[in-house]
GROMACS .gro file of C-alpha atoms in nm:
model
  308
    1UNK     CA    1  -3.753  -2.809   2.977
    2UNK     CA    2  -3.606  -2.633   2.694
    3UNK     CA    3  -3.576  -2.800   2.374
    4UNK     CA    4  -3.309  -2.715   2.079
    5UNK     CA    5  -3.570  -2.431   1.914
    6UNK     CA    6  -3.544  -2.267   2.239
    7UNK     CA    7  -3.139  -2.268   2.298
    8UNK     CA    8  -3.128  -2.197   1.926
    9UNK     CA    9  -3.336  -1.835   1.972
   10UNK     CA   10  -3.126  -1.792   2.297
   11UNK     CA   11  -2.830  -1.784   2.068
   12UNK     CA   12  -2.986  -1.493   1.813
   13UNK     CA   13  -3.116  -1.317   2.081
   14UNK     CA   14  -2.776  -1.285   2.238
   15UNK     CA   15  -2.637  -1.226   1.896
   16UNK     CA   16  -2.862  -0.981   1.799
   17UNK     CA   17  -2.802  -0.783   2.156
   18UNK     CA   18  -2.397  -0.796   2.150
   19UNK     CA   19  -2.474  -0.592   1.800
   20UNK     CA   20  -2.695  -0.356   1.852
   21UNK     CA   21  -2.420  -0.307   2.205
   22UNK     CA   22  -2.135  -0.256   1.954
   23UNK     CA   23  -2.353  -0.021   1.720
   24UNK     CA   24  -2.451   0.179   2.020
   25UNK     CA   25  -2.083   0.223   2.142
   26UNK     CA   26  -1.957   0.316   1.820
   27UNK     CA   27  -2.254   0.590   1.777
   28UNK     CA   28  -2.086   0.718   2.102
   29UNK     CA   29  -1.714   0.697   2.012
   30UNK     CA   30  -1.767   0.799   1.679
   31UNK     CA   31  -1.497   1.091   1.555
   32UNK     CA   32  -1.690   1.446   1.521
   33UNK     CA   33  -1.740   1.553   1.150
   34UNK     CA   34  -1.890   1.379   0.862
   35UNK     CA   35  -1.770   1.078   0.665
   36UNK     CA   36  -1.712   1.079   0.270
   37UNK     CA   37  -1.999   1.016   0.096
   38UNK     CA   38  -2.168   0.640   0.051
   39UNK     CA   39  -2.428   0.452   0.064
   40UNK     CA   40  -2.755   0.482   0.295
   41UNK     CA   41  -2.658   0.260   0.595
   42UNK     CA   42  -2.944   0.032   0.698
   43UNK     CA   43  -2.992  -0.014   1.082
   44UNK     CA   44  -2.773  -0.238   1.252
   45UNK     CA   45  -2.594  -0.403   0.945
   46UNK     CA   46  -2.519  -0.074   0.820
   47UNK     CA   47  -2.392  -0.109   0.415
   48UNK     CA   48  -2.359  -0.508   0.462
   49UNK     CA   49  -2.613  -0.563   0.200
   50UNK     CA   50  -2.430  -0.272  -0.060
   51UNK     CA   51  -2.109  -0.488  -0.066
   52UNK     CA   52  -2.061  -0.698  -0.336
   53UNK     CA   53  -1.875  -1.032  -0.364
   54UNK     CA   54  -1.710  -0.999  -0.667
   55UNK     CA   55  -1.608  -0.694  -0.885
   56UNK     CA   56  -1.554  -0.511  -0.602
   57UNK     CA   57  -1.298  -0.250  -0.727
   58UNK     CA   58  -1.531  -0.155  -1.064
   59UNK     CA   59  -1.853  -0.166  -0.845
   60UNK     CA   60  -1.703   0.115  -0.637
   61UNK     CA   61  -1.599   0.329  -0.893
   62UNK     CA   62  -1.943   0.361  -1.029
   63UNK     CA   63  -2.063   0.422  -0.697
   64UNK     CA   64  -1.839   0.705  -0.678
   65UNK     CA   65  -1.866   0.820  -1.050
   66UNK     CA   66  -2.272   0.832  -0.893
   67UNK     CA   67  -2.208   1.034  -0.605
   68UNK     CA   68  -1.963   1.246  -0.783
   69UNK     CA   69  -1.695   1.172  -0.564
   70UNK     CA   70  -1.342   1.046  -0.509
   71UNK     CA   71  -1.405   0.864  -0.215
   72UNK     CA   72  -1.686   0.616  -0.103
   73UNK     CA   73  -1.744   0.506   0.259
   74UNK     CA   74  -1.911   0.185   0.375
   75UNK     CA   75  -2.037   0.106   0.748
   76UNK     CA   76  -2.064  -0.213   0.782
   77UNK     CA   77  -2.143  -0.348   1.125
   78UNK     CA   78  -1.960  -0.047   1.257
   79UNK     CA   79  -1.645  -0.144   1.074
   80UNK     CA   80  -1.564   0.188   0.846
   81UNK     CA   81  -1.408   0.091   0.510
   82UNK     CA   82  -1.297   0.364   0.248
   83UNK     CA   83  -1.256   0.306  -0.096
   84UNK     CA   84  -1.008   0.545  -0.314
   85UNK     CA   85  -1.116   0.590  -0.698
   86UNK     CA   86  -0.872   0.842  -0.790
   87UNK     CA   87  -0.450   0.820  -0.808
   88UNK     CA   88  -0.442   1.196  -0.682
   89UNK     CA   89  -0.600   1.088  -0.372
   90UNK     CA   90  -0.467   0.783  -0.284
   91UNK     CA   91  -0.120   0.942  -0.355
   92UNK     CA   92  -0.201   1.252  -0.113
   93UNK     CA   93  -0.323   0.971   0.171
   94UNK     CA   94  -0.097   0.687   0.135
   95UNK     CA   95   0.234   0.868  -0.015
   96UNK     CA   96   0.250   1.204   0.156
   97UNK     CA   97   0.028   1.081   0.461
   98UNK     CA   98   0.174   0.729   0.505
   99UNK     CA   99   0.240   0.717   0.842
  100UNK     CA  100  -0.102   0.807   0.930
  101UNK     CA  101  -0.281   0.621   0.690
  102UNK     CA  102  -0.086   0.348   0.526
  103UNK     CA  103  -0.173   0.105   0.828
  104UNK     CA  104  -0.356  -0.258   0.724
  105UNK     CA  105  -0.689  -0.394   0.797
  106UNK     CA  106  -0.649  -0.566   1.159
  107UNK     CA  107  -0.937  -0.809   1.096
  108UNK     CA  108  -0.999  -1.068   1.335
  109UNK     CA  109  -0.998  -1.341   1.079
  110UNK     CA  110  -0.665  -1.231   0.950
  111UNK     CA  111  -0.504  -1.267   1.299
  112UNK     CA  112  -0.702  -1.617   1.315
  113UNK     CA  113  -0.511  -1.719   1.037
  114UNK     CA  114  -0.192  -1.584   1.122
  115UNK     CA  115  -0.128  -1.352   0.780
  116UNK     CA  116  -0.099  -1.062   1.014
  117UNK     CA  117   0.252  -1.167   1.074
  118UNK     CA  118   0.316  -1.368   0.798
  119UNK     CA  119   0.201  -1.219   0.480
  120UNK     CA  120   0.362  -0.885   0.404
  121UNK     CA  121   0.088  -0.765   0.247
  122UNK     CA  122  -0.154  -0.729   0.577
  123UNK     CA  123   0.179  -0.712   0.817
  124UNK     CA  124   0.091  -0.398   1.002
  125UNK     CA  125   0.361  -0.136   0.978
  126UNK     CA  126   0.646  -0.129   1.225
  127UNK     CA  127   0.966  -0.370   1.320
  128UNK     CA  128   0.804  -0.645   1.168
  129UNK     CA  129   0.728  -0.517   0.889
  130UNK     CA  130   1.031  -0.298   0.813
  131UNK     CA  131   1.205  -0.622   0.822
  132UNK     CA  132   1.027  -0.840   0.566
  133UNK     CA  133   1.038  -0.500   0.327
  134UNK     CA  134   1.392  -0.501   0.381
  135UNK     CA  135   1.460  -0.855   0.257
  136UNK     CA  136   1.209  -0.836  -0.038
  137UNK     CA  137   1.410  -0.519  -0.123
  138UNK     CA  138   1.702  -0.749  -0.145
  139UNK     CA  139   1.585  -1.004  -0.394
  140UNK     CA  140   1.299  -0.824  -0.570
  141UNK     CA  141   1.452  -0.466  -0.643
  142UNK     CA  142   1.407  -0.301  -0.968
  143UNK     CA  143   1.813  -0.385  -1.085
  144UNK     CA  144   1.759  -0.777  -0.880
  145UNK     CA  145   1.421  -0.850  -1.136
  146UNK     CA  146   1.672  -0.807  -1.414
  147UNK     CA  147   1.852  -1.123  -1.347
  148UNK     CA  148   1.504  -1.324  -1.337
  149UNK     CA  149   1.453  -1.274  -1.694
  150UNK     CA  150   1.608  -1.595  -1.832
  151UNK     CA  151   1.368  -1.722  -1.595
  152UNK     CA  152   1.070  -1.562  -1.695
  153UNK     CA  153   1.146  -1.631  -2.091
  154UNK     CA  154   1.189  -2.002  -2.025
  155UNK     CA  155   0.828  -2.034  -1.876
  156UNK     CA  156   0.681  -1.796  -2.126
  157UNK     CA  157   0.825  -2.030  -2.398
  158UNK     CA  158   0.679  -2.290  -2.241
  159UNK     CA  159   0.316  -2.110  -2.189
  160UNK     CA  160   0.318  -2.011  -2.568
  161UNK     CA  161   0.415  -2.422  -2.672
  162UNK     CA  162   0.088  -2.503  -2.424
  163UNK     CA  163  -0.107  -2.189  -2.564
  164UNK     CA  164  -0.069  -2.339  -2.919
  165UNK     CA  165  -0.192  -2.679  -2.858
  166UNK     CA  166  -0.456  -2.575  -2.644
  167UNK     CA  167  -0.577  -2.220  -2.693
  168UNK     CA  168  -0.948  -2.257  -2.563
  169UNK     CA  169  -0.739  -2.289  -2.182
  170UNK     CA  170  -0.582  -1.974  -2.207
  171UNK     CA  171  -0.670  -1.876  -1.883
  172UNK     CA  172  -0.566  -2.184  -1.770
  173UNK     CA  173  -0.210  -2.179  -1.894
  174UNK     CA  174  -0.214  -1.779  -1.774
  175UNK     CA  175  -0.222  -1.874  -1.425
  176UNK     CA  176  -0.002  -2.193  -1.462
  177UNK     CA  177   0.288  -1.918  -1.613
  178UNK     CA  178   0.242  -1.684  -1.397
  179UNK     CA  179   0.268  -1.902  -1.070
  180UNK     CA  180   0.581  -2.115  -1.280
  181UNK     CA  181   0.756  -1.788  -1.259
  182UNK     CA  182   0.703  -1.733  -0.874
  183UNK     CA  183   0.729  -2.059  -0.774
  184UNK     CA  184   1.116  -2.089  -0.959
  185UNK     CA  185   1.227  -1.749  -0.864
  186UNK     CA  186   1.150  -1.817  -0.472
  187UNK     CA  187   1.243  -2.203  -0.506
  188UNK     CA  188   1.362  -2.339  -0.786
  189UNK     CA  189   1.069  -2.526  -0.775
  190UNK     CA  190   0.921  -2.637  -1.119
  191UNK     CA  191   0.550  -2.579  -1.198
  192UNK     CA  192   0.434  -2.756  -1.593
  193UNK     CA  193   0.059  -2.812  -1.505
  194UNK     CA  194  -0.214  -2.635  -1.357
  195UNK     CA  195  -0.304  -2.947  -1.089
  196UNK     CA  196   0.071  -2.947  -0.944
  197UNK     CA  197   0.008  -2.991  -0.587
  198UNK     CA  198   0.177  -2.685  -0.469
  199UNK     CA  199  -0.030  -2.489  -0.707
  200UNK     CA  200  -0.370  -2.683  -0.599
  201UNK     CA  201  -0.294  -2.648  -0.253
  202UNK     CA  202  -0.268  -2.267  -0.312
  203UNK     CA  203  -0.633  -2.233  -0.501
  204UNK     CA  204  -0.766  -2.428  -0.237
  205UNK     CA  205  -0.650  -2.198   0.054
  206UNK     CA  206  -0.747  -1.864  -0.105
  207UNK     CA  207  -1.030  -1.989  -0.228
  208UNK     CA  208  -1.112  -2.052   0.146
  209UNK     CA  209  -0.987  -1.734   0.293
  210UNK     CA  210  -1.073  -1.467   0.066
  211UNK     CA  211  -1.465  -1.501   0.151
  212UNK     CA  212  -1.326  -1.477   0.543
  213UNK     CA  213  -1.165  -1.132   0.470
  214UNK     CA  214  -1.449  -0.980   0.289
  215UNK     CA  215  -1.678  -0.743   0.476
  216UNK     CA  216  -1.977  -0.976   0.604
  217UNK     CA  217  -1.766  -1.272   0.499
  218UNK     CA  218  -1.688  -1.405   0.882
  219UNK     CA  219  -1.915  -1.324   1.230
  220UNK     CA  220  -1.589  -1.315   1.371
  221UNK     CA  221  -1.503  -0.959   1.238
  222UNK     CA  222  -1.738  -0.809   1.366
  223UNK     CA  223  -1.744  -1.011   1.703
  224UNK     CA  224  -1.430  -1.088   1.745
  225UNK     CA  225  -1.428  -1.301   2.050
  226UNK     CA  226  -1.616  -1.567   1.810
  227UNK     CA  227  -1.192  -1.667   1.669
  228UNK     CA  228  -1.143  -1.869   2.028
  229UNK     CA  229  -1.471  -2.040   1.953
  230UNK     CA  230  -1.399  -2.405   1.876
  231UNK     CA  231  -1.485  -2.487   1.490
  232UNK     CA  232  -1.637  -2.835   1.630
  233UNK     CA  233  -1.929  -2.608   1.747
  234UNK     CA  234  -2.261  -2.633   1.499
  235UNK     CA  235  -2.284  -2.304   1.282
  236UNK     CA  236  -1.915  -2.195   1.341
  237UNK     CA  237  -1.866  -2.198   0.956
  238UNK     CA  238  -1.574  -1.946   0.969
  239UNK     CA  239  -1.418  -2.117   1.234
  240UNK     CA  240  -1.418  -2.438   1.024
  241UNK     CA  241  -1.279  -2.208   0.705
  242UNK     CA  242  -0.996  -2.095   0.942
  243UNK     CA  243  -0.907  -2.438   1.063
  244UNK     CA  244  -0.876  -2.557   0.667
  245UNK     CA  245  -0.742  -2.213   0.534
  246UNK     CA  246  -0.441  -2.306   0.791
  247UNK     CA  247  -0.380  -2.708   0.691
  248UNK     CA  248  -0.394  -2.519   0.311
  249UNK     CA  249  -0.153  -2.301   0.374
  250UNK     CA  250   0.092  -2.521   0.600
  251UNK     CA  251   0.045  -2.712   0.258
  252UNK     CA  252   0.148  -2.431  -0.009
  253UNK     CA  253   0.458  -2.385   0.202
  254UNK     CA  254   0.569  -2.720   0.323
  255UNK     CA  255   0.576  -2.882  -0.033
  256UNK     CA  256   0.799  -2.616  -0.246
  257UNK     CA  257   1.051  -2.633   0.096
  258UNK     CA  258   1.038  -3.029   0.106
  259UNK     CA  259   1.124  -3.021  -0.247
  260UNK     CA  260   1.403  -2.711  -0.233
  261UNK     CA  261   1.555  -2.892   0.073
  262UNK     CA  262   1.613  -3.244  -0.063
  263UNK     CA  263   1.769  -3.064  -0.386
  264UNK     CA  264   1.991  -2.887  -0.199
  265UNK     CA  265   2.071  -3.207   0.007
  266UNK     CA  266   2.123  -3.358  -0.349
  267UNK     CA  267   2.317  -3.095  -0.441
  268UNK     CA  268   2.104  -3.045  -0.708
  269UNK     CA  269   1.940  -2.708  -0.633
  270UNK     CA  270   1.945  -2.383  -0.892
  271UNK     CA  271   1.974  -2.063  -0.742
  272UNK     CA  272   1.662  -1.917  -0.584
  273UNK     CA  273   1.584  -1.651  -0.315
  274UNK     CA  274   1.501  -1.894  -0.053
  275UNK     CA  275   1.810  -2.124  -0.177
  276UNK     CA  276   2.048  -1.827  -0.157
  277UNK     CA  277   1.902  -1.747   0.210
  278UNK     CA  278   1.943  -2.093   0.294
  279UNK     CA  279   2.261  -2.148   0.195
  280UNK     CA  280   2.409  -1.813   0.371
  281UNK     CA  281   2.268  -1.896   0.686
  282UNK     CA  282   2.414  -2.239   0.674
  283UNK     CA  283   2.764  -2.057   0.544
  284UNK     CA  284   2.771  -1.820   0.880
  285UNK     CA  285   2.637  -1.801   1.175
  286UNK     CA  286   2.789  -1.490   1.280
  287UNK     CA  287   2.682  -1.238   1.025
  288UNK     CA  288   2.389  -1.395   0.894
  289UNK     CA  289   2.039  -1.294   1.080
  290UNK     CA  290   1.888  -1.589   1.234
  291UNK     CA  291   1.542  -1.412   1.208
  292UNK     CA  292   1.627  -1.415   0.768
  293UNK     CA  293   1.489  -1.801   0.708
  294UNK     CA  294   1.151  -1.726   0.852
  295UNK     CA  295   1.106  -1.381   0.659
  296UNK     CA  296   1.252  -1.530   0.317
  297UNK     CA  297   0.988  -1.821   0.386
  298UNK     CA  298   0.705  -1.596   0.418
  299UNK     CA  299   0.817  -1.357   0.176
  300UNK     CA  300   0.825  -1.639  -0.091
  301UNK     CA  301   0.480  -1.795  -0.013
  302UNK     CA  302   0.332  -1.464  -0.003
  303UNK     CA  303   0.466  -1.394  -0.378
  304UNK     CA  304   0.342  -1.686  -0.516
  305UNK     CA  305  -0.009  -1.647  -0.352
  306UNK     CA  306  -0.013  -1.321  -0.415
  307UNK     CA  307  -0.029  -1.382  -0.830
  308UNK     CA  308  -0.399  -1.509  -0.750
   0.00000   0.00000   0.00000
């Protein structure tokens, strides 16, 4: 009779099989040539253990500065990542070459969580992404930003007032401005303290779904199948970070809308991107795209996560 010990190794075993299957299949349909310079890859886990979880961008850049080279590859559980260190090159690849090479990172734990279609900054390019680019182009242009300024100098007035009576938080009352500024331009909505539930909510999701995006951060990139896997089961600790990254996020967004939406019903609403939206799809019918509320929505949650 087999006791827990015994289903336990029957579960690393299998594991440990389904990778070394992947890293033999991507030995086979790897492209012909060599890659950039990097790291040694170990067997197996490949650069998993050269990764670092913080200072990630300055690590790189002395890896390359070592290696004298512009570019720095990783392999990490046959996932290739790239890292650019100079502008020259990362203009030639992701200006000239865009189409071929501006593309996002289709990891398993961003679909999991749903940013691939709702944050604009990992929405793959095509339809759906042309159209959230064309409605942040709207509201966010270069002559658009102009009119946010009043906006902007109000909560920097109110960051230096904070600032002097508290100067050891400066940090504190940075983020608190920054996400002030976000929060009023997308909703109207009115940020004072760093522990405003919107804001909280916010931390708390990130701070949950960074790790997940990070190379080694989540099984589930590099076997996918494990995102159907229930997060009940023992040891699916990525499939539990999903589950709360998603009640975290439903969060961030529902409680800047609740609060835009009984202003407006107040009639007590300033303008803001989400407001003006609102209000023009309410206005017609006809001309207005039905598809704009959804964008605007994910546009505006995306900016204020985004200052994190």
């Amino acid at each position: 009779m087999s006791g827990p010990s015994t289903n336990f190794l029957s579960i690393v075993i299998g594991l440990f099989l389904i990778v070394l299957l992947k890293k033999i299949l991507n030995t086979w349909n790897a492209r012909k040539g060599p890659y950039p310079p990097g790291p040694k890859p170990k067997f197996l886990i490949g650069n998993a253990l050269d990764f670092p979880m913080s200072g990630i961008g300055q690590h790189f850049m002395e890896v390359g500065a070592q290696l004298q080279s512009g570019l720095v590859h990783l392999n990490i559980f046959g996932n290739h990542i790239l890292f650019i260190n100079k502008k020259n090159i990362a203009d030639d690849l992701l200006e000239k070459r865009s189409k071929i090479y501006s593309g996002r990172p289709q990891l398993p734990a961003i679909k999991a969580i749903g940013w691939d279609t709702s944050n604009i900054a990992l929405i793959d390019y095509g339809d759906e992404w042309r159209k959230h680019r064309k409605i942040a182009q709207q509201h966010l242009n270069k002559q658009q930003t102009r009119a946010y300024e009043p906006v902007q100098l109000r909560h920097l007035r109110k960051m230096l007032y904070r600032l002097i009576r508290s100067p050891e938080d400066f940090m504190q009352h940075s983020e608190v401005f920054s996400t002030a500024v976000m929060m009023d331009i997308m909703y109207g909505y009115q940020i004072d303290r760093h522990d405003d539930p919107a804001n909280a909510a916010a931390e708390k999701m990130l701070s949950l779904t960074i790790p997940l995006l990070l190379p080694g951060g989540a099984l589930m990139n590099v076997l996918p199948f494990l995102r159907y896997l229930p997060a009940w089961i023992p040891g699916n600790i990525a499939g539990k970070r999903v589950k709360e990254s998603i009640f975290w996020m439903h969060e961030m967004r529902g409680i800047p809308m609740a609060d835009l939406r009984k202003r407006m019903d107040q009639g007590t609403a300033t303008y803001s991107v989400v407001s003006d939206c609102l209000e023009k799809n309410a206005a017609s019918a006809v001309d207005t795209d039905p598809d704009a509320e959804r964008v605007v929505c994910n546009i505006a949650w995306a900016s204020y996560a985004g200052k994190f």
